[in-house]
Amino acid sequence: MPHCHTYLKKLRDHGYRITPQREMIVQIIAHCGRHMSAEEIMEKVREKTTSINIATVYRTLDLLVENGLASRFDLGNGKTAYATSEHGPHIHLVCRHCGSVTEITENDISASLDRIEDIYDFDCRPYHFSIHGLCRDCRDSMTD
Amino acid sequence: MPHCHTYLKKLRDHGYRITPQREMIVQIIAHCGRHMSAEEIMEKVREKTTSINIATVYRTLDLLVENGLASRFDLGNGKTAYATSEHGPHIHLVCRHCGSVTEITENDISASLDRIEDIYDFDCRPYHFSIHGLCRDCRDSMTD
DNA sequence: TTGCTTGTTGCGAAGGTTCGCATCAAAGGA
DNA sequence: TCCTTTGATGCGAACCTTCGCAACAAGCAA
Ligand SMILES: [Mn+2]
Ligand SMILES: [Mn+2]
Ligand SMILES: [Zn+2]
Ligand SMILES: [Zn+2]
């Protein structure tokens, strides 16, 4: 729902400058609903211009995360993944043994997150992060 | 409570070999109750012997994590942290803006984790991970 | 439009982590 | 005890991410 323009406006309102690089990066990540790595984002931007550097991509993503416009997390594949709030609130269950990723709805944990917000005054939104553990199949296949 | 010996036995029972390097690494991380980085662990081991390499430290830590004997997570300082279950179950609230870390008790979220275990058959233990968000101070100081 | 201020970029280097491979040695059997 | 098998180690290279700094340009005011 919030379009690129909204993200850029928020950055500008926070006193950051709007550069062509930032515009392109925001457009890519906001329009693509899924998770992307920094490298993927750079390749997409490269399709439009050569004037982009991986360090700038990381710095822009940091900016978005720091300002709550994107989430950053670990899918256990060696690369960090990024997504805007378009991607929707949910949690990833990542198996520490086989690496499988199960997406679960926010509802399954929102009560606890609300509790944390109340008690500790800590804003967990956007609800989009990973919990690492052991999936059923892996648990079954372990004698322990 | 579980001593180094228990960890090593579990590894052996899973078919892994017990090497001097693994013994030393397990001893360091099990006895030191706090979080440690791979680099810290290697330095501690180096105090006893020179026969240790950072790649071996990482591989051993991966092994412990994969087998549920240690947890690995991101404290937002650029390094990955590791700890055994001696460190106890709890969750870290990491502020995405100022980097502050608040430790909260497992109770505040265990109901949801139990629910996840029931519904998805996914074992979240040991309960020791981070949730990234925005602390009260940072939220207050943002006009938004 | 022009010039100034200062945040941003690109680049190369450094830091942290993983990988491939030859060598080594733990574990188990003879 | 000695040998064999095969998993583990050390090392260097590669990969991902961050950092420092000089050059650049967005935004603003005149
Ligand atoms: Mn997701
Ligand atoms: Mn902890
Ligand atoms: Zn699994
Ligand atoms: Zn904060």
XYZ file of C-alpha atoms (C1' of nucleotides) and ligand atoms in Angstrom:
352
model
C 0.000 0.000 0.000
C 2.600 2.625 0.924
C 4.265 3.439 -2.385
C 7.901 4.297 -3.001
C 6.995 7.931 -2.772
C 5.841 7.487 0.798
C 9.106 5.891 1.822
C 11.126 8.628 0.153
C 9.007 11.304 1.755
C 9.614 9.783 5.179
C 13.339 9.823 4.573
C 13.233 13.420 3.421
C 11.119 14.374 6.447
C 13.761 12.859 8.660
C 16.333 15.156 7.089
C 17.965 12.716 4.708
C 18.727 13.681 1.118
C 16.985 11.995 -1.762
C 19.581 10.805 -4.250
C 19.006 8.883 -7.504
C 20.605 5.839 -5.897
C 18.226 5.935 -2.940
C 15.252 6.410 -5.222
C 16.157 3.366 -7.279
C 16.898 1.162 -4.295
C 13.631 2.087 -2.592
C 11.690 1.475 -5.783
C 13.179 -1.974 -6.256
C 12.660 -3.210 -2.731
C 9.207 -1.661 -2.310
C 7.797 -3.047 -5.559
C 9.226 -6.508 -5.153
C 7.120 -8.003 -2.401
C 9.592 -10.676 -1.394
C 12.868 -10.769 0.535
C 15.949 -9.595 -1.297
C 19.650 -9.655 -0.581
C 21.821 -6.575 -1.036
C 23.431 -8.209 -4.055
C 20.064 -8.898 -5.708
C 18.983 -5.330 -5.178
C 22.181 -4.022 -6.723
C 21.761 -6.215 -9.794
C 18.223 -4.930 -10.285
C 19.438 -1.351 -10.015
C 22.272 -2.109 -12.430
C 19.685 -2.944 -15.070
C 18.841 0.741 -15.095
C 22.146 2.441 -14.419
C 25.778 1.656 -13.729
C 26.083 4.345 -11.128
C 25.560 2.197 -8.081
C 27.903 0.616 -5.593
C 27.301 -2.233 -3.173
C 28.354 -0.079 -0.213
C 25.670 2.426 -1.114
C 23.089 -0.352 -1.272
C 24.044 -1.524 2.218
C 24.034 2.011 3.560
C 20.599 2.709 2.115
C 19.211 -0.541 3.490
C 20.629 0.312 6.907
C 18.869 3.633 6.663
C 15.541 2.034 5.840
C 15.872 -0.484 8.661
C 16.933 2.105 11.198
C 13.882 4.169 10.340
C 11.448 1.269 10.485
C 10.791 1.267 6.728
C 12.296 -2.174 6.146
C 13.226 -5.244 8.111
C 16.528 -7.064 8.045
C 16.978 -10.653 9.087
C 18.830 -13.882 8.718
C 17.375 -16.783 6.756
C 20.358 -18.943 7.576
C 21.686 -19.034 4.023
C 24.744 -16.871 4.655
C 23.185 -13.682 3.352
C 21.124 -11.070 5.112
C 17.631 -10.553 3.695
C 15.716 -7.289 3.489
C 12.049 -6.483 2.865
C 9.739 -3.506 3.214
C 6.511 -3.611 5.158
C 4.726 -4.495 1.881
C 5.975 -7.969 2.635
C 3.551 -8.155 5.534
C 3.980 -9.103 9.196
C 4.892 -12.708 9.910
C 7.569 -14.844 11.497
C 9.955 -17.337 9.955
C 10.692 -20.585 11.729
C 14.171 -21.545 10.541
C 15.343 -25.075 11.257
C 18.901 -25.064 12.575
C 19.456 -28.548 11.210
C 18.019 -28.704 7.681
C 17.578 -24.978 7.042
C 13.901 -25.265 6.126
C 11.876 -22.084 6.568
C 8.231 -22.086 7.654
C 6.293 -18.871 7.492
C 3.794 -18.410 10.310
C 1.177 -15.770 10.860
C 1.687 -12.885 13.195
C -1.373 -13.957 15.196
C 0.481 -16.912 16.622
C 2.749 -14.625 18.567
C 1.126 -11.202 18.629
C -0.208 -11.651 22.152
C 3.333 -12.021 23.453
C 4.617 -9.155 21.384
C 1.831 -6.919 22.671
C 2.838 -7.966 26.172
C 6.441 -7.037 25.508
C 5.366 -3.682 24.163
C 3.329 -3.038 27.293
C 5.859 -4.194 29.864
C 9.093 -3.031 28.312
C 7.849 -0.183 26.152
C 9.659 -1.742 23.239
C 8.155 -1.520 19.758
C 8.633 -4.820 17.930
C 6.920 -3.673 14.740
C 7.183 -4.436 11.926
C 6.608 -8.027 13.076
C 8.937 -9.712 10.663
C 11.740 -11.774 12.093
C 13.118 -15.291 12.435
C 13.066 -17.809 15.237
C 15.636 -20.548 14.916
C 14.878 -24.008 16.183
C 14.263 -27.587 15.134
C 11.560 -28.696 12.701
C 9.451 -31.778 13.224
C 11.206 -33.887 10.620
C 14.630 -33.163 12.027
C 13.508 -33.783 15.574
C 12.022 -37.122 14.573
C 15.160 -38.180 12.738
C 17.361 -37.502 15.758
C 17.824 -40.272 18.271
C 19.014 -37.785 20.931
C 24.592 -27.523 35.226
C 25.497 -29.758 32.292
C 29.284 -29.861 32.351
C 31.645 -29.880 29.397
C 31.753 -33.613 29.627
C 28.045 -33.835 28.907
C 28.371 -31.721 25.790
C 31.280 -33.789 24.537
C 29.435 -36.997 25.234
C 26.471 -35.781 23.211
C 28.731 -34.997 20.294
C 30.380 -38.400 20.489
C 26.968 -40.082 20.726
C 25.986 -38.307 17.541
C 28.967 -39.856 15.819
C 31.304 -36.883 15.888
C 34.938 -37.260 16.864
C 36.305 -35.671 19.994
C 39.421 -33.709 19.143
C 41.593 -31.611 21.469
C 40.349 -28.507 19.677
C 36.720 -29.397 20.283
C 37.407 -30.218 23.912
C 39.018 -26.857 24.514
C 36.361 -24.887 22.674
C 33.551 -26.617 24.538
C 35.282 -26.076 27.853
C 35.709 -22.346 27.230
C 32.182 -21.636 26.096
C 30.514 -23.891 28.681
C 32.396 -22.470 31.648
C 32.049 -18.847 30.653
C 28.386 -18.125 31.279
C 28.149 -15.139 28.982
C 27.981 -14.609 25.232
C 31.227 -14.925 23.340
C 32.328 -14.196 19.815
C 34.320 -16.712 17.783
C 37.358 -14.460 18.059
C 37.088 -14.297 21.865
C 36.819 -18.038 22.103
C 39.886 -18.509 19.936
C 41.928 -16.112 22.064
C 40.964 -18.023 25.206
C 41.980 -21.305 23.599
C 45.236 -19.718 22.415
C 46.162 -19.141 26.046
C 46.510 -22.895 26.345
C 47.785 -23.956 22.940
C 48.711 -22.523 19.565
C 47.124 -25.373 17.693
C 43.835 -23.721 16.924
C 42.479 -21.994 13.875
C 39.555 -19.591 13.552
C 37.906 -21.802 10.925
C 37.917 -24.686 13.381
C 36.311 -22.480 16.011
C 33.529 -21.534 13.632
C 33.032 -25.131 12.552
C 32.819 -26.337 16.149
C 30.368 -23.605 17.069
C 28.236 -24.521 14.058
C 28.265 -28.084 15.289
C 27.124 -27.098 18.766
C 24.362 -24.899 17.401
C 23.170 -27.482 14.920
C 22.895 -30.025 17.723
C 21.079 -27.710 20.105
C 24.016 -27.411 22.513
C 24.561 -23.708 21.925
C 22.681 -20.737 20.527
C 23.927 -18.284 17.951
C 22.539 -14.821 17.460
C 23.095 -11.267 16.434
C 23.517 -8.530 19.018
C 23.800 -5.890 16.328
C 27.473 -5.124 16.953
C 28.798 -6.671 13.756
C 29.811 -9.941 15.359
C 27.841 -13.109 15.917
C 27.518 -14.186 19.559
C 27.440 -17.726 20.920
C 26.411 -19.180 24.271
C 25.627 -22.573 25.735
C 22.424 -23.339 27.568
C 24.258 -22.484 30.812
C 23.513 -18.922 29.795
C 19.851 -19.572 30.463
C 16.696 -18.974 28.435
C 15.781 -15.361 27.719
C 15.212 -12.931 24.878
C 17.172 -9.852 23.874
C 15.330 -6.769 22.753
C 17.756 -4.982 20.442
C 16.968 -1.399 19.484
C 17.489 -0.862 15.781
C 18.216 2.803 16.363
C 20.555 3.086 19.359
C 21.655 -0.556 19.607
C 20.695 -0.885 23.272
C 20.034 -4.429 24.443
C 17.400 -5.299 27.060
C 17.291 -8.797 28.449
C 13.797 -10.080 29.156
C 12.622 -13.222 30.844
C 11.415 -16.209 28.927
C 8.060 -16.004 30.723
C 7.099 -12.941 28.776
C 6.931 -14.935 25.589
C 6.798 -18.600 26.547
C 3.040 -18.855 26.010
C 3.494 -17.940 22.360
C 6.457 -20.233 21.927
C 4.488 -23.116 23.431
C 1.731 -22.318 20.971
C 4.162 -22.405 18.076
C 5.481 -25.737 19.259
C 1.958 -27.135 19.402
C 0.685 -25.804 16.102
C 3.767 -26.105 13.934
C 5.620 -28.867 15.727
C 8.651 -26.644 15.776
C 11.002 -26.760 18.747
C 12.157 -23.246 19.627
C 14.335 -24.321 22.523
C 16.762 -23.181 23.766
C 14.789 -19.956 24.133
C 17.600 -17.543 23.494
C 17.224 -15.149 20.630
C 16.872 -11.498 19.697
C 13.931 -9.389 18.671
C 14.845 -6.185 16.927
C 12.705 -3.117 17.360
C 12.615 0.365 18.820
C 13.248 1.193 22.464
C 11.188 3.703 24.374
C 13.818 6.431 24.396
C 14.342 6.235 20.651
C 10.644 6.208 19.953
C 10.144 9.280 22.124
C 12.969 11.145 20.436
C 11.532 10.547 16.969
C 9.040 13.030 15.649
C 7.889 10.529 12.987
C 20.318 30.685 -11.028
C 24.476 30.562 -8.348
C 27.277 29.313 -4.632
C 27.816 27.220 -0.084
C 27.283 23.690 3.274
C 27.297 19.273 4.463
C 25.402 14.766 3.763
C 26.274 11.027 0.247
C 28.792 8.343 -3.060
C 32.404 5.320 -5.039
C 36.377 3.081 -4.208
C 39.724 0.392 -2.029
C 40.919 -1.767 2.166
C 39.754 -4.167 6.218
C 36.868 -7.055 9.152
C 34.104 -11.185 9.921
C 32.712 -15.731 8.146
C 32.711 -19.577 4.947
C 34.767 -22.746 1.641
C 37.980 -26.120 -0.849
C 41.480 -29.052 -0.438
C 45.630 -31.486 1.026
C 47.204 -33.332 5.283
C 46.378 -35.173 9.696
C 44.612 -38.044 13.340
C 40.330 -40.166 16.121
C 38.043 -44.297 16.405
C 37.459 -48.889 15.782
C 38.803 -53.466 14.146
C 42.414 -56.971 13.315
C 49.531 -52.513 19.229
C 49.114 -51.368 14.422
C 46.407 -50.392 10.382
C 42.647 -48.521 7.938
C 38.913 -45.549 7.254
C 37.047 -41.367 7.137
C 35.951 -37.269 9.573
C 38.585 -33.008 11.255
C 42.168 -29.552 10.914
C 44.978 -25.709 9.061
C 45.677 -22.746 5.520
C 44.715 -19.616 1.972
C 41.250 -17.873 -0.971
C 36.696 -16.313 -1.512
C 32.617 -14.260 0.073
C 29.706 -10.903 2.576
C 29.623 -6.619 4.999
C 31.614 -2.487 6.972
C 34.774 1.416 7.124
C 37.685 5.662 5.914
C 38.309 9.150 2.956
C 38.436 12.195 -1.028
C 35.339 13.745 -4.560
C 30.729 14.813 -5.494
C 26.098 16.768 -5.477
C 21.296 17.632 -2.879
C 19.152 21.125 -0.716
C 18.877 25.660 0.695
C 19.460 30.570 0.855
C 20.608 34.674 -1.500
Mn 9.151 -12.912 5.340
Mn 21.669 -13.782 26.313
Zn 14.764 -29.363 9.895
Zn 17.032 2.782 21.144
